[in-house]
Coordinates of C-alpha atoms and ligand atoms in Angstrom, one line a residue:
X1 CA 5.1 2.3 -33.4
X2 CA 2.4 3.9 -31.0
X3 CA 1.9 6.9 -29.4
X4 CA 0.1 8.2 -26.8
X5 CA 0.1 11.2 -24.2
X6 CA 1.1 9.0 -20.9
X7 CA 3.1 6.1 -21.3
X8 CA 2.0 3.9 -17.4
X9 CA 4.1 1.0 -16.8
X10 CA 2.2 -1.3 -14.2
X11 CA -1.5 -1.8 -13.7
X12 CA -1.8 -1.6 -9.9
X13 CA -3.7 0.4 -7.8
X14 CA -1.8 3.3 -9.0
X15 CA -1.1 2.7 -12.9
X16 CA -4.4 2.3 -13.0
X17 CA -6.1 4.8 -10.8
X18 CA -3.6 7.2 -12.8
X19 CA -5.3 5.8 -16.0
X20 CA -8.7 6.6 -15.2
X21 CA -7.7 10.0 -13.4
X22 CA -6.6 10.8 -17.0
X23 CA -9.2 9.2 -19.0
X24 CA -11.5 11.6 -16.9
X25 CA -10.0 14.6 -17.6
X26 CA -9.8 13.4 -21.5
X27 CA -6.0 12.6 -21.2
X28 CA -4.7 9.5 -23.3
X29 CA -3.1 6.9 -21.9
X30 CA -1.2 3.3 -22.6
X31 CA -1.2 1.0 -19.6
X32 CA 1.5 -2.0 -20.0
X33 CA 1.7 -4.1 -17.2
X34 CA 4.4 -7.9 -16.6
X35 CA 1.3 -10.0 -15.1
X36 CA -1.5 -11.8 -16.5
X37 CA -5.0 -10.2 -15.4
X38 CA -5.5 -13.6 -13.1
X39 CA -2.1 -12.5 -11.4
X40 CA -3.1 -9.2 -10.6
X41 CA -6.5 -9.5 -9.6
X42 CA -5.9 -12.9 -7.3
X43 CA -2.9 -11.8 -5.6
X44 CA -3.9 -11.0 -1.7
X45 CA -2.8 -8.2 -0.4
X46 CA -3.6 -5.7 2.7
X47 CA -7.0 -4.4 2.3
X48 CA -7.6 -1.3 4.4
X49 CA -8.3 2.1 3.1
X50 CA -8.6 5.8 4.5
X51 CA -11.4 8.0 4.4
X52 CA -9.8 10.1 1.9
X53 CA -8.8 7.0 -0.3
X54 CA -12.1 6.1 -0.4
X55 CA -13.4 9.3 -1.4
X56 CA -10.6 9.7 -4.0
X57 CA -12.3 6.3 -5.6
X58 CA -15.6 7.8 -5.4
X59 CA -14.7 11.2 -7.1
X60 CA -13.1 9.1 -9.9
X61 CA -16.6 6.8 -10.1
X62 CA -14.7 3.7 -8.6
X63 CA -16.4 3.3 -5.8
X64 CA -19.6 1.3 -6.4
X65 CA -18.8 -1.8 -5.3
X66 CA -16.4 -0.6 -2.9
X67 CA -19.4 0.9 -1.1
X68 CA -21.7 -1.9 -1.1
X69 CA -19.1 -4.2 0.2
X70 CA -16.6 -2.5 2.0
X71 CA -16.5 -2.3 6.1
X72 CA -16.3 0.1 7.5
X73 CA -14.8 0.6 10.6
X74 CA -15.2 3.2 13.8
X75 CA -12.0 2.0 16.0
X76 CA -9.1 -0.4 16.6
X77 CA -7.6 -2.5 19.0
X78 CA -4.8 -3.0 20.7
X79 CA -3.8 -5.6 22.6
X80 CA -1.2 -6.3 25.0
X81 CA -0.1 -7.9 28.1
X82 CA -3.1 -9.8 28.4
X83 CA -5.3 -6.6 28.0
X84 CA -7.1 -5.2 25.4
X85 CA -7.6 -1.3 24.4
X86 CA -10.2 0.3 22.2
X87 CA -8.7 3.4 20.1
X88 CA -12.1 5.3 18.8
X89 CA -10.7 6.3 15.5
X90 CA -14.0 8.2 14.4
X91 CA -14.6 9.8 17.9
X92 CA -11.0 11.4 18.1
X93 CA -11.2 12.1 14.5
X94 CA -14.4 12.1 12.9
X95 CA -13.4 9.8 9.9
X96 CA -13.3 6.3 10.0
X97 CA -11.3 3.1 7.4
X98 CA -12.9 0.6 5.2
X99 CA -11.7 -2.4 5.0
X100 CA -12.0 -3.8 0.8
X101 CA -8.6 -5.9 -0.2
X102 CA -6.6 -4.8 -2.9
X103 CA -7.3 -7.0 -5.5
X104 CA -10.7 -6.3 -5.4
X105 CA -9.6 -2.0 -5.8
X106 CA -7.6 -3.5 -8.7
X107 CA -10.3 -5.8 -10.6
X108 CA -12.9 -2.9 -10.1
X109 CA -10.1 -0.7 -11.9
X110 CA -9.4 -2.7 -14.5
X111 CA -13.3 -3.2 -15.3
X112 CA -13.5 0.4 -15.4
X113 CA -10.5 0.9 -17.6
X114 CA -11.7 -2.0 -20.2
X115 CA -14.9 0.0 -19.9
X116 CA -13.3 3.4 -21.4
X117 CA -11.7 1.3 -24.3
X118 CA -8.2 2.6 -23.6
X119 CA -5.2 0.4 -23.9
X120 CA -4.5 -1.8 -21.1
X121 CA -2.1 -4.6 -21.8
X122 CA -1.1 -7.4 -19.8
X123 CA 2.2 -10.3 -19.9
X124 CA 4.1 -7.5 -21.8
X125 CA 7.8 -8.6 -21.3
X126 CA 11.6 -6.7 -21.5
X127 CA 10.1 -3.6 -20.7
X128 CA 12.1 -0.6 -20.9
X129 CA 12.3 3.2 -20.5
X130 CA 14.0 5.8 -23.0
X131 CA 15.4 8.9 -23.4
X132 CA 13.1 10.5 -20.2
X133 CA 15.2 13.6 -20.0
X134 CA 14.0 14.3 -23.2
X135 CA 10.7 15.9 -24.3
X136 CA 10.1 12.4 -26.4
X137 CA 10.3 9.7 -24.2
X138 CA 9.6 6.0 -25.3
X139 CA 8.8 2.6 -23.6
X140 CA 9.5 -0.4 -25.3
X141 CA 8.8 -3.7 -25.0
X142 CA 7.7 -7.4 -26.2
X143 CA 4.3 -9.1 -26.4
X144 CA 4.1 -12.8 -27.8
X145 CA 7.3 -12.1 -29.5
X146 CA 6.6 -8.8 -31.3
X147 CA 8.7 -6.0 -30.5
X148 CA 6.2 -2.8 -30.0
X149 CA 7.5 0.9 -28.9
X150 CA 5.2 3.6 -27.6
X151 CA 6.3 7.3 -28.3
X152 CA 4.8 9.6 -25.1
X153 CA 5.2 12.8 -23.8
X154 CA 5.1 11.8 -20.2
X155 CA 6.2 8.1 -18.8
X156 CA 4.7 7.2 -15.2
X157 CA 6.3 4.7 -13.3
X158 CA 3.9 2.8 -11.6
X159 CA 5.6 -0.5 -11.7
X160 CA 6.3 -1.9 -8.2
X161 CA 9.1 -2.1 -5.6
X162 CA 11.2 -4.2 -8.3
X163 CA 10.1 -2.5 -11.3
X164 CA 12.4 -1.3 -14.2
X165 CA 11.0 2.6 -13.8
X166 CA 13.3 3.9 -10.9
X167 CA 16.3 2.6 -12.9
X168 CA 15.8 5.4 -15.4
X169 CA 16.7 8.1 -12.7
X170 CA 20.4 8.2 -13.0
X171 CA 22.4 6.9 -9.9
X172 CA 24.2 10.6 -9.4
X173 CA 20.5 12.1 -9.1
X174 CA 19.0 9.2 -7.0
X175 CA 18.9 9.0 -3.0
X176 CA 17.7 5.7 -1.7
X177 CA 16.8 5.9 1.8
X178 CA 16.2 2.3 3.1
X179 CA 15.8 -0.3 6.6
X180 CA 15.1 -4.0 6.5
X181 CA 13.3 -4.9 9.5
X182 CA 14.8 -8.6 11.7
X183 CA 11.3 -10.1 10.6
X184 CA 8.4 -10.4 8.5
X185 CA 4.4 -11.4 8.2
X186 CA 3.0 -14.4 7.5
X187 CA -0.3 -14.1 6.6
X188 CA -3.3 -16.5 5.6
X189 CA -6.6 -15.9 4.7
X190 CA -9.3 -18.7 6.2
X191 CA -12.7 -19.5 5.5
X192 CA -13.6 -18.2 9.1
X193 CA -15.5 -16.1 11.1
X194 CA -14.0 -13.0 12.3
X195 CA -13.3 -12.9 16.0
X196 CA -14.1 -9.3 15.9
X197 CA -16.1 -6.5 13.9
X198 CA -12.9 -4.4 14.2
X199 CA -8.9 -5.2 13.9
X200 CA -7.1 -6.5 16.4
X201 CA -2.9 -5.6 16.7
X202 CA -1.5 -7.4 19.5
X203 CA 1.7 -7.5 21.0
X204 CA 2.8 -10.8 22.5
X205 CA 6.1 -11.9 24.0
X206 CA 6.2 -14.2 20.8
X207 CA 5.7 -11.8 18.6
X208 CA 3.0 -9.3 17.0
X209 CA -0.1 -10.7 15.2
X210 CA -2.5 -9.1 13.8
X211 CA -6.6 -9.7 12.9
X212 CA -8.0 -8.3 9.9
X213 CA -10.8 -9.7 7.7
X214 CA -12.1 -9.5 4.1
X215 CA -15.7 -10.4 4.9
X216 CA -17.7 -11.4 8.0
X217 CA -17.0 -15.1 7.2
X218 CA -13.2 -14.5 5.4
X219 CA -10.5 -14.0 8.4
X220 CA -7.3 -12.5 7.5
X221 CA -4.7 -13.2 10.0
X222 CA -1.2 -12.3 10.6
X223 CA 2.2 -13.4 12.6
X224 CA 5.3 -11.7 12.9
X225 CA 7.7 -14.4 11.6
X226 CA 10.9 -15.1 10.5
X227 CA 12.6 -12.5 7.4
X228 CA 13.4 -15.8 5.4
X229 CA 10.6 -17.8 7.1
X230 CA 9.9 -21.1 5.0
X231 CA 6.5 -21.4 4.8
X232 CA 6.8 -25.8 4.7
X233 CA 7.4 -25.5 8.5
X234 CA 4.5 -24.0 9.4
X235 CA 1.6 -26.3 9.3
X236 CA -1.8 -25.3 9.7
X237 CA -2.3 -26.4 13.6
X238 CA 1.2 -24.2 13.7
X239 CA -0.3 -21.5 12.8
X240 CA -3.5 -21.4 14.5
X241 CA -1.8 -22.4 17.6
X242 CA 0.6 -19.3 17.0
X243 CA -2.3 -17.4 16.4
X244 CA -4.3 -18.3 20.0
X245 CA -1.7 -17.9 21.9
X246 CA -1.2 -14.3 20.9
X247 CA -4.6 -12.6 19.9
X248 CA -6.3 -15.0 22.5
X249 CA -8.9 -16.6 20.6
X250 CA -9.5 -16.8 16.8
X251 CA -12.0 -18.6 14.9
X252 CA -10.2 -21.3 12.7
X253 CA -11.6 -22.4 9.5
X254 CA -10.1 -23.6 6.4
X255 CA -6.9 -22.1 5.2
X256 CA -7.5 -20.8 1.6
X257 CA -4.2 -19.0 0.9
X258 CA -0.7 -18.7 3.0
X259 CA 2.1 -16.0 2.2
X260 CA 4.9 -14.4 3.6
X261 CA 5.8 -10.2 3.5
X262 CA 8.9 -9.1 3.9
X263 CA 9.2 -5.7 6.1
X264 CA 11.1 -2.9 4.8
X265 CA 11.3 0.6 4.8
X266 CA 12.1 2.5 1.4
X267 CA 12.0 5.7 -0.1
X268 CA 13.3 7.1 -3.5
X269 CA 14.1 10.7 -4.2
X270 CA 13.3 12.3 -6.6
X271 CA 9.9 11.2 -7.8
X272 CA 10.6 13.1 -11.2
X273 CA 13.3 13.0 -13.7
X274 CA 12.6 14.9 -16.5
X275 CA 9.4 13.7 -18.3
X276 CA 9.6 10.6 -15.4
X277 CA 6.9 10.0 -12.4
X278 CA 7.3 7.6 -9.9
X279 CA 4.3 6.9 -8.3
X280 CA 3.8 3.8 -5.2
X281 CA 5.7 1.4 -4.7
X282 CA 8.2 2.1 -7.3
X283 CA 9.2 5.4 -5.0
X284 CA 8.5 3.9 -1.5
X285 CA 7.2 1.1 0.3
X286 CA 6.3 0.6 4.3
X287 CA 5.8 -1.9 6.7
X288 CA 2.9 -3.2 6.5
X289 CA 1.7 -2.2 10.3
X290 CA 0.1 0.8 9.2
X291 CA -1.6 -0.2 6.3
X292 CA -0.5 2.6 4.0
X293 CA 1.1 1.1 0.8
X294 CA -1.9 1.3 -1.2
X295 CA -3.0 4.7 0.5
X296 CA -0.1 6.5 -0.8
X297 CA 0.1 5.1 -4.4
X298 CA -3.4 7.0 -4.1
X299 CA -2.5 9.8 -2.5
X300 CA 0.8 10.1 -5.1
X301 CA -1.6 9.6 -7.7
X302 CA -4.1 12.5 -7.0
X303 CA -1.0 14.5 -7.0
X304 CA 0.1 13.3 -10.2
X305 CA -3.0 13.4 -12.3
X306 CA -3.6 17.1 -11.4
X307 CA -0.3 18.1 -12.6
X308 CA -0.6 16.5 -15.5
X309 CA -4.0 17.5 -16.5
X310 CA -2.4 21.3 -16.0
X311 CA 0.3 20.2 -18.7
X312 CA -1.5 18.5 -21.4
X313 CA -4.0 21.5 -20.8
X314 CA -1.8 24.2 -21.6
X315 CA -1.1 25.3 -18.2
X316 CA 2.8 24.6 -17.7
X317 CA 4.7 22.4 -15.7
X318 CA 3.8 24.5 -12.0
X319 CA 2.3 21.1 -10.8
X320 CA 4.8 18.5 -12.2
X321 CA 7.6 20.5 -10.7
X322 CA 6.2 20.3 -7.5
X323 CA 5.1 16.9 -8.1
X324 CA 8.3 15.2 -6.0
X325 CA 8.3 17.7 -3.3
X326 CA 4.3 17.2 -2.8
X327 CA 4.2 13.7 -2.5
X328 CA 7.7 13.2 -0.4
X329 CA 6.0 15.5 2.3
X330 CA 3.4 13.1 3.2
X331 CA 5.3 10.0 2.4
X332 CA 7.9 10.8 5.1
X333 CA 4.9 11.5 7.6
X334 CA 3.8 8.3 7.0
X335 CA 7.4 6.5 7.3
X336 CA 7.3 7.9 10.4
X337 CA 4.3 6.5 11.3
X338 CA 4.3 3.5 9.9
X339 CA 7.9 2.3 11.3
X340 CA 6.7 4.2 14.4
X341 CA 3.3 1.5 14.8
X342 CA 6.5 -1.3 13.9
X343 CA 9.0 -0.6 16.3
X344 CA 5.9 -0.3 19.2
X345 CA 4.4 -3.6 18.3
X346 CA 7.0 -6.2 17.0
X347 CA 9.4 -8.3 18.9
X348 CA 12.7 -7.3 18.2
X349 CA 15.2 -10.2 19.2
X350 CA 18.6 -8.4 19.8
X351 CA 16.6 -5.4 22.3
X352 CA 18.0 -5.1 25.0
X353 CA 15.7 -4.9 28.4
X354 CA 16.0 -1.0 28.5
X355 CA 14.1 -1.1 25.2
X356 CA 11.3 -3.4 25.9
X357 CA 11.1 -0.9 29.2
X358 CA 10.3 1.5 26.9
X359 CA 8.4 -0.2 24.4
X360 CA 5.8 -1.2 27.1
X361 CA 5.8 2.1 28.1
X362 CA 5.1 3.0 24.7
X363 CA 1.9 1.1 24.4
X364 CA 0.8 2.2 27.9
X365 CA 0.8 5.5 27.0
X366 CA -0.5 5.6 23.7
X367 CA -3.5 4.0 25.2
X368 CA -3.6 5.5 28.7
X369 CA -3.1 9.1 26.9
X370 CA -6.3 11.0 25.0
X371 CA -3.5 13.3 23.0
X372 CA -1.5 10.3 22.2
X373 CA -4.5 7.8 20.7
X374 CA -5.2 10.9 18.9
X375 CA -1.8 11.2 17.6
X376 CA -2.6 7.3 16.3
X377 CA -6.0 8.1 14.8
X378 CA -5.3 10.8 12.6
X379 CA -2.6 9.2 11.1
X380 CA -4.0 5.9 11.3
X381 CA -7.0 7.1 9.3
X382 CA -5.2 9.4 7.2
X383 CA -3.6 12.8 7.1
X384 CA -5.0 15.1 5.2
X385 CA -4.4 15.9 1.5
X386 CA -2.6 19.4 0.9
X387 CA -4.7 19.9 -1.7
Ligands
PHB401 C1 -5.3 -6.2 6.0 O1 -6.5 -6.2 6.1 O2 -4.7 -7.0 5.2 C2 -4.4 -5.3 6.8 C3 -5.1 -4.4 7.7 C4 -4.3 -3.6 8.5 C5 -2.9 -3.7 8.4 C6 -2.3 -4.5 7.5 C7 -3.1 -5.4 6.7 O3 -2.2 -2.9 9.2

């Protein structure tokens, strides 16, 4: 038997940002997470952060190689109908985005969490939460074959989309608010030279794509494919031959990795149950168009670590009560936005020719309209924190 102040189930950005909030304010922590290290710090996903996310990182000391090697970037484009439009994200807003992928926010995290000599282990299996509407709650589970059980005071969540956390919340106090999108990403990463300094979202009869980057000679490149799309029918001329047609002209290079997102739309209220956070992915996840997944597990997290740094100080449970009602405020913002940047950008099959009218009309304005590409930068490069 162990015990510990905050039990964190998952080590992702936000288990383990959570952690090192904690570790900083001299709160104790277990982190237990289903994947190996390799998994979690090789699996590609989106890469862009907000100003504020990157200053969260700072504050917490996480930021050193983030700030040697991340780019940052001043604007965006879109692109459509043959015609491409500049949106000067730091002249409308004054802050800018940095591009650094995920896995590298997550191996700095977990070199910085090894660092403090906390707990932090990995391939745990059967992991389950206890008793969380009780001032005792426990997580158990099994590593190479031994039962183990951790006695907290506080359980957080931070275990993904198809974690075991949210199950805890009892159905009658749930509400799952949800929409699958008609299509997904397929995305590669390629040992090429991006075509641009900054991204590139276009809008193409055949669908949206979309050019990011990881590096000035690592491309990341995306297509709006099929929901099921089987990733043996698309052979590497396929793709780059998708991918010319609709940003115009890419660099191609070597294909070092090939995946495919699903696109969904999910929210889960209540964060909290009892001595239970939800935090990310395990409470909400958006389509990737607005690159916010990993900017809200961050923004949850700030949230979270405040509140309980006020408990474990003495101070009462004024923060952790608020802790759902905080969070859900800016998550639906960015729902909005995020499915918002979808629907204006992606090919839907079934519209009908009223709504690709409109969608045009969309795109023209946004870019044709100084209050509306404002509208898209400050949510683009992050609303502001309430607190
Ligand atoms: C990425 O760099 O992977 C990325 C950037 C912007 C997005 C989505 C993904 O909207």
């Amino acid at each position: 038997m162990m015990r510990t102040q905050v039990g964190i189930i998952g080590a992702g950005p936000a288990g383990l940002l959570l952690a090192h909030l904690l570790h900083l304010a001299g709160v104790d922590s277990v982190v237990i997470e289903a994947r190996s290290r390799g998994y979690i710090e090789g699996r590609v996903r989106a890469g862009l952060l907000e100003q504020g996310s990157v200053d969260t990182l700072a504050e917490a000391g996480l930021a050193a190689r983030l700030r040697r090697e991340g780019l940052s970037h001043d604007g965006l484009e879109l692109r459509f109908d043959g015609m491409s439009h500049r949106i000067d994200l730091h002249g409308l807003t004054g802050r800018r985005v940095t591009i650094y992928g995920q896995q590298e926010v997550v191996k700095d995290m977990v070199a910085a969490r090894l660092e403090t000599g906390r707990p932090l282990y990995f391939e745990v299996e059967d992991t389950a939460v206890h008793d969380v509407a009780t001032a005792h709650p426990r997580i158990t589970w099994t590593q190479e074959g031994t039962r183990q059980e951790l006695h907290c005071d506080v359980v957080a969540g931070c275990d993904g989309f198809h974690g075991v956390s949210r199950g805890a919340i009892p159905a009658e106090v749930l509400r799952v608010y949800e929409r699958i999108y008609p299509f997904a990403w397929l995305g590669i990463l390629a040992q090429a030279r991006p075509i641009s300094h900054e991204l590139i979202y276009a809008r193409h009869s055949d669908g949206f794509a979309l050019a990011t980057m990881r590096s000035q000679t690592i491309s990341r490149l995306y297509l709006q494919c099929a929901p099921e799309e089987d990733l043996s029918a698309w052979s590497d001329t396929r793709i780059w031959d998708a991918l010319q047609t609709r940003l115009g002209a890419v660099n191609e290079g070597q294909i070092l990795q090939k995946g495919v997102t699903g696109m969904r739309s999910f929210v889960a209220e209540p964060m909290r149950h009892g001595r239970l956070f939800l935090a990310g992915d395990a409470a909400h996840i958006v389509p990737p168009t607005g690159a916010k997944g990993m900017n809200l597990a961050i923004a949850d997290v700030r949230v979270l670590a405040r509140a309980l740094t006020a408990f474990f100080r003495g101070e009462g449970e004024a923060l952790m009560d608020r802790y759902s009602e905080t969070c859900l405020s800016r998550i639906w913002k960015v729902q909005r936005f995020s499915s918002w940047m979808t629907a204006m950008l992606h090919r839907f099959d079934d519209n009908d020719p009223f709504e690709h009218r409109v969608q045009l009309a969309e795109l023209d304005y946004v870019v044709h309209s100084q209050a509306a590409r404002t509208a898209l930068a400050e949510q683009y490069v992050g609303l502001p924190y309430e607190s």
